[in-house]
Amino acid sequence: MKHYDGSVPSTLFARPVRWVQLHSLLLTLSFIFIFALSIRLYDFPNRIEWGPDSGRDILIAHHYVNYNEWAIASPYSIGTDNLIKKSPVYYYLISFFWMMSQKVEIFFILFVLFQSVVIFPVYFIGETLFDRSTGIVAAMLYGGLSTFIINAQILH
C-alpha cells in the first residue's frame, strides 16, 4: 500500500508542458503580435495622425462608394513631383473597407492590423534565410522597433 507523501506527481504537468513545447513557436509569435498591436494601439483614438495623402484617399473612397463611380486611373502622390501614382486597386481596396464602415477609426485599426500581421512573414523570411532564432529576432525587431510603431500611428 502506497501512502501520499505530499509531492506532486510528475505526470500532472507532463501534458501541459508537452503542449507548450510543441506550440512554443506559435505562442512566441502570438505574444509578439499581441505586444505589437498593444503598442501600436496605445492611447487609441487620441494618437491617430493623418499622413499627407490619407485625407485625399479617404475622400476618393467616399466618392467611389457614394456616387458609384469607379476610376481606372488614380491621382499622383503628394510630394513626388507627379512621379508616383498609386494603383487604382489601392483605392478599390480602401473603398471596400469604406463600404463596411465609414469611420476613420476603423481605417486606423485595419491599418494597424495590416502592419502587425507582417510579423509572421518577417519571421518566415528570417527562418528561411537563416534559422528559427533569426526569424524570432526579426519578428521581435519589427514588432517593437520605434520606426514601425510611429509609422503605424499615422494614417497614410
PDB file of C-alpha atoms in Angstrom, residues 2-145:
ATOM      1  CA  LYS A   2       1.344   3.420  -1.044  1.00  0.00           C
ATOM      2  CA  HIS A   3       0.751   6.414   1.082  1.00  0.00           C
ATOM      3  CA  TYR A   4       0.695  10.045  -0.042  1.00  0.00           C
ATOM      4  CA  ASP A   5       3.959  11.848   0.682  1.00  0.00           C
ATOM      5  CA  GLY A   6       2.763  15.368  -0.300  1.00  0.00           C
ATOM      6  CA  SER A   7       4.693  15.624  -3.583  1.00  0.00           C
ATOM      7  CA  VAL A   8       3.041  16.473  -6.866  1.00  0.00           C
ATOM      8  CA  PRO A   9       3.116  13.602  -9.321  1.00  0.00           C
ATOM      9  CA  SER A  10       5.255  14.337 -12.356  1.00  0.00           C
ATOM     10  CA  THR A  11       2.513  13.181 -14.727  1.00  0.00           C
ATOM     11  CA  LEU A  12       0.263  16.060 -13.596  1.00  0.00           C
ATOM     12  CA  PHE A  13       2.289  18.627 -15.538  1.00  0.00           C
ATOM     13  CA  ALA A  14       3.572  16.366 -18.285  1.00  0.00           C
ATOM     14  CA  ARG A  15       0.712  17.041 -20.725  1.00  0.00           C
ATOM     15  CA  PRO A  16       0.661  20.891 -20.392  1.00  0.00           C
ATOM     16  CA  VAL A  17       4.461  21.066 -20.576  1.00  0.00           C
ATOM     17  CA  ARG A  18       4.460  18.884 -23.688  1.00  0.00           C
ATOM     18  CA  TRP A  19       1.759  21.102 -25.274  1.00  0.00           C
ATOM     19  CA  VAL A  20       3.814  24.242 -24.593  1.00  0.00           C
ATOM     20  CA  GLN A  21       6.901  22.575 -26.059  1.00  0.00           C
ATOM     21  CA  LEU A  22       5.014  21.601 -29.213  1.00  0.00           C
ATOM     22  CA  HIS A  23       3.441  25.041 -29.632  1.00  0.00           C
ATOM     23  CA  SER A  24       6.289  27.260 -28.426  1.00  0.00           C
ATOM     24  CA  LEU A  25       6.758  28.920 -31.810  1.00  0.00           C
ATOM     25  CA  LEU A  26       3.059  29.737 -32.137  1.00  0.00           C
ATOM     26  CA  LEU A  27       2.979  31.071 -28.569  1.00  0.00           C
ATOM     27  CA  THR A  28       6.086  33.189 -29.151  1.00  0.00           C
ATOM     28  CA  LEU A  29       4.798  34.705 -32.399  1.00  0.00           C
ATOM     29  CA  SER A  30       1.363  35.275 -30.863  1.00  0.00           C
ATOM     30  CA  PHE A  31       2.954  37.097 -27.936  1.00  0.00           C
ATOM     31  CA  ILE A  32       4.995  39.287 -30.309  1.00  0.00           C
ATOM     32  CA  PHE A  33       1.865  40.002 -32.372  1.00  0.00           C
ATOM     33  CA  ILE A  34      -0.214  40.973 -29.312  1.00  0.00           C
ATOM     34  CA  PHE A  35       2.657  43.101 -27.997  1.00  0.00           C
ATOM     35  CA  ALA A  36       2.969  44.893 -31.351  1.00  0.00           C
ATOM     36  CA  LEU A  37      -0.783  45.518 -31.503  1.00  0.00           C
ATOM     37  CA  SER A  38      -0.898  46.869 -27.966  1.00  0.00           C
ATOM     38  CA  ILE A  39       1.979  49.288 -28.602  1.00  0.00           C
ATOM     39  CA  ARG A  40       0.517  50.497 -31.898  1.00  0.00           C
ATOM     40  CA  LEU A  41      -2.976  50.940 -30.436  1.00  0.00           C
ATOM     41  CA  TYR A  42      -1.740  52.692 -27.298  1.00  0.00           C
ATOM     42  CA  ASP A  43      -3.942  55.702 -26.464  1.00  0.00           C
ATOM     43  CA  PHE A  44      -6.327  54.945 -29.310  1.00  0.00           C
ATOM     44  CA  PRO A  45      -8.068  57.005 -30.813  1.00  0.00           C
ATOM     45  CA  ASN A  46      -6.196  60.055 -29.489  1.00  0.00           C
ATOM     46  CA  ARG A  47      -2.999  59.186 -31.355  1.00  0.00           C
ATOM     47  CA  ILE A  48      -4.397  58.991 -34.878  1.00  0.00           C
ATOM     48  CA  GLU A  49      -2.346  61.244 -37.121  1.00  0.00           C
ATOM     49  CA  TRP A  50      -3.029  61.984 -40.754  1.00  0.00           C
ATOM     50  CA  GLY A  51      -0.396  61.358 -43.376  1.00  0.00           C
ATOM     51  CA  PRO A  52      -0.175  63.670 -46.378  1.00  0.00           C
ATOM     52  CA  ASP A  53      -2.210  61.501 -48.761  1.00  0.00           C
ATOM     53  CA  SER A  54      -4.668  59.888 -46.366  1.00  0.00           C
ATOM     54  CA  GLY A  55      -7.352  62.569 -46.419  1.00  0.00           C
ATOM     55  CA  ARG A  56      -7.423  62.534 -50.195  1.00  0.00           C
ATOM     56  CA  ASP A  57      -7.501  58.744 -50.273  1.00  0.00           C
ATOM     57  CA  ILE A  58     -10.475  58.548 -47.921  1.00  0.00           C
ATOM     58  CA  LEU A  59     -12.286  61.226 -49.924  1.00  0.00           C
ATOM     59  CA  ILE A  60     -11.737  59.210 -53.095  1.00  0.00           C
ATOM     60  CA  ALA A  61     -13.031  56.057 -51.396  1.00  0.00           C
ATOM     61  CA  HIS A  62     -16.030  58.010 -50.117  1.00  0.00           C
ATOM     62  CA  HIS A  63     -16.713  59.278 -53.649  1.00  0.00           C
ATOM     63  CA  TYR A  64     -16.424  55.797 -55.158  1.00  0.00           C
ATOM     64  CA  VAL A  65     -18.873  54.345 -52.650  1.00  0.00           C
ATOM     65  CA  ASN A  66     -21.435  57.158 -52.525  1.00  0.00           C
ATOM     66  CA  TYR A  67     -21.518  58.074 -56.229  1.00  0.00           C
ATOM     67  CA  ASN A  68     -20.737  54.636 -57.677  1.00  0.00           C
ATOM     68  CA  GLU A  69     -18.031  55.999 -59.949  1.00  0.00           C
ATOM     69  CA  TRP A  70     -15.069  53.679 -60.314  1.00  0.00           C
ATOM     70  CA  ALA A  71     -11.964  55.178 -61.924  1.00  0.00           C
ATOM     71  CA  ILE A  72      -9.305  53.319 -63.885  1.00  0.00           C
ATOM     72  CA  ALA A  73      -6.622  55.907 -63.094  1.00  0.00           C
ATOM     73  CA  SER A  74      -5.543  57.390 -59.798  1.00  0.00           C
ATOM     74  CA  PRO A  75      -4.125  60.734 -58.631  1.00  0.00           C
ATOM     75  CA  TYR A  76      -0.448  61.366 -58.039  1.00  0.00           C
ATOM     76  CA  SER A  77       1.033  61.091 -54.566  1.00  0.00           C
ATOM     77  CA  ILE A  78       1.739  64.356 -52.805  1.00  0.00           C
ATOM     78  CA  GLY A  79       5.375  65.433 -52.672  1.00  0.00           C
ATOM     79  CA  THR A  80       6.614  63.303 -55.552  1.00  0.00           C
ATOM     80  CA  ASP A  81       6.626  65.910 -58.320  1.00  0.00           C
ATOM     81  CA  ASN A  82       3.973  63.837 -60.078  1.00  0.00           C
ATOM     82  CA  LEU A  83       6.269  60.840 -60.439  1.00  0.00           C
ATOM     83  CA  ILE A  84       4.405  58.222 -58.420  1.00  0.00           C
ATOM     84  CA  LYS A  85       0.829  57.092 -58.863  1.00  0.00           C
ATOM     85  CA  LYS A  86      -0.926  54.642 -56.609  1.00  0.00           C
ATOM     86  CA  SER A  87      -2.651  51.776 -58.319  1.00  0.00           C
ATOM     87  CA  PRO A  88      -6.450  52.049 -58.661  1.00  0.00           C
ATOM     88  CA  VAL A  89      -6.579  48.687 -56.884  1.00  0.00           C
ATOM     89  CA  TYR A  90      -5.427  50.505 -53.748  1.00  0.00           C
ATOM     90  CA  TYR A  91      -8.461  52.793 -53.927  1.00  0.00           C
ATOM     91  CA  TYR A  92     -10.778  49.859 -54.618  1.00  0.00           C
ATOM     92  CA  LEU A  93      -9.441  48.140 -51.508  1.00  0.00           C
ATOM     93  CA  ILE A  94      -9.978  51.265 -49.419  1.00  0.00           C
ATOM     94  CA  SER A  95     -13.464  51.625 -50.900  1.00  0.00           C
ATOM     95  CA  PHE A  96     -14.268  48.055 -49.928  1.00  0.00           C
ATOM     96  CA  PHE A  97     -13.424  48.823 -46.299  1.00  0.00           C
ATOM     97  CA  TRP A  98     -15.196  52.189 -46.528  1.00  0.00           C
ATOM     98  CA  MET A  99     -18.400  50.373 -47.588  1.00  0.00           C
ATOM     99  CA  MET A 100     -18.319  48.326 -44.388  1.00  0.00           C
ATOM    100  CA  SER A 101     -17.941  51.261 -42.014  1.00  0.00           C
ATOM    101  CA  GLN A 102     -17.488  54.891 -42.929  1.00  0.00           C
ATOM    102  CA  LYS A 103     -15.425  55.731 -39.847  1.00  0.00           C
ATOM    103  CA  VAL A 104     -11.812  56.823 -39.779  1.00  0.00           C
ATOM    104  CA  GLU A 105     -11.188  54.843 -36.590  1.00  0.00           C
ATOM    105  CA  ILE A 106     -11.986  51.601 -38.423  1.00  0.00           C
ATOM    106  CA  PHE A 107      -9.436  52.519 -41.117  1.00  0.00           C
ATOM    107  CA  PHE A 108      -6.832  53.135 -38.446  1.00  0.00           C
ATOM    108  CA  ILE A 109      -7.463  49.768 -36.773  1.00  0.00           C
ATOM    109  CA  LEU A 110      -7.296  47.971 -40.139  1.00  0.00           C
ATOM    110  CA  PHE A 111      -4.050  49.757 -40.986  1.00  0.00           C
ATOM    111  CA  VAL A 112      -2.553  48.724 -37.633  1.00  0.00           C
ATOM    112  CA  LEU A 113      -3.723  45.129 -38.156  1.00  0.00           C
ATOM    113  CA  PHE A 114      -2.189  45.013 -41.632  1.00  0.00           C
ATOM    114  CA  GLN A 115       1.111  46.322 -40.280  1.00  0.00           C
ATOM    115  CA  SER A 116       1.118  43.937 -37.330  1.00  0.00           C
ATOM    116  CA  VAL A 117       0.312  40.823 -39.373  1.00  0.00           C
ATOM    117  CA  VAL A 118       3.586  41.432 -41.240  1.00  0.00           C
ATOM    118  CA  ILE A 119       5.314  39.994 -38.155  1.00  0.00           C
ATOM    119  CA  PHE A 120       4.533  36.480 -39.421  1.00  0.00           C
ATOM    120  CA  PRO A 121       6.076  36.868 -42.913  1.00  0.00           C
ATOM    121  CA  VAL A 122       9.085  38.613 -41.337  1.00  0.00           C
ATOM    122  CA  TYR A 123       9.576  35.557 -39.112  1.00  0.00           C
ATOM    123  CA  PHE A 124       9.255  33.110 -42.025  1.00  0.00           C
ATOM    124  CA  ILE A 125      11.684  35.089 -44.181  1.00  0.00           C
ATOM    125  CA  GLY A 126      14.232  35.167 -41.323  1.00  0.00           C
ATOM    126  CA  GLU A 127      13.759  31.455 -40.693  1.00  0.00           C
ATOM    127  CA  THR A 128      14.042  30.598 -44.393  1.00  0.00           C
ATOM    128  CA  LEU A 129      17.168  32.655 -44.964  1.00  0.00           C
ATOM    129  CA  PHE A 130      18.940  31.764 -41.706  1.00  0.00           C
ATOM    130  CA  ASP A 131      17.306  29.833 -38.860  1.00  0.00           C
ATOM    131  CA  ARG A 132      14.463  29.849 -36.339  1.00  0.00           C
ATOM    132  CA  SER A 133      16.119  32.150 -33.812  1.00  0.00           C
ATOM    133  CA  THR A 134      16.905  34.708 -36.523  1.00  0.00           C
ATOM    134  CA  GLY A 135      13.272  34.665 -37.577  1.00  0.00           C
ATOM    135  CA  ILE A 136      12.126  35.254 -33.998  1.00  0.00           C
ATOM    136  CA  VAL A 137      14.597  38.119 -33.527  1.00  0.00           C
ATOM    137  CA  ALA A 138      13.480  39.664 -36.828  1.00  0.00           C
ATOM    138  CA  ALA A 139       9.817  39.422 -35.763  1.00  0.00           C
ATOM    139  CA  MET A 140      10.656  40.964 -32.383  1.00  0.00           C
ATOM    140  CA  LEU A 141      12.529  43.819 -34.034  1.00  0.00           C
ATOM    141  CA  TYR A 142       9.682  44.504 -36.442  1.00  0.00           C
ATOM    142  CA  GLY A 143       7.147  44.275 -33.626  1.00  0.00           C
ATOM    143  CA  GLY A 144       8.947  46.651 -31.295  1.00  0.00           C
ATOM    144  CA  LEU A 145      11.044  48.950 -33.488  1.00  0.00           C
TER     145      LEU A 145
END
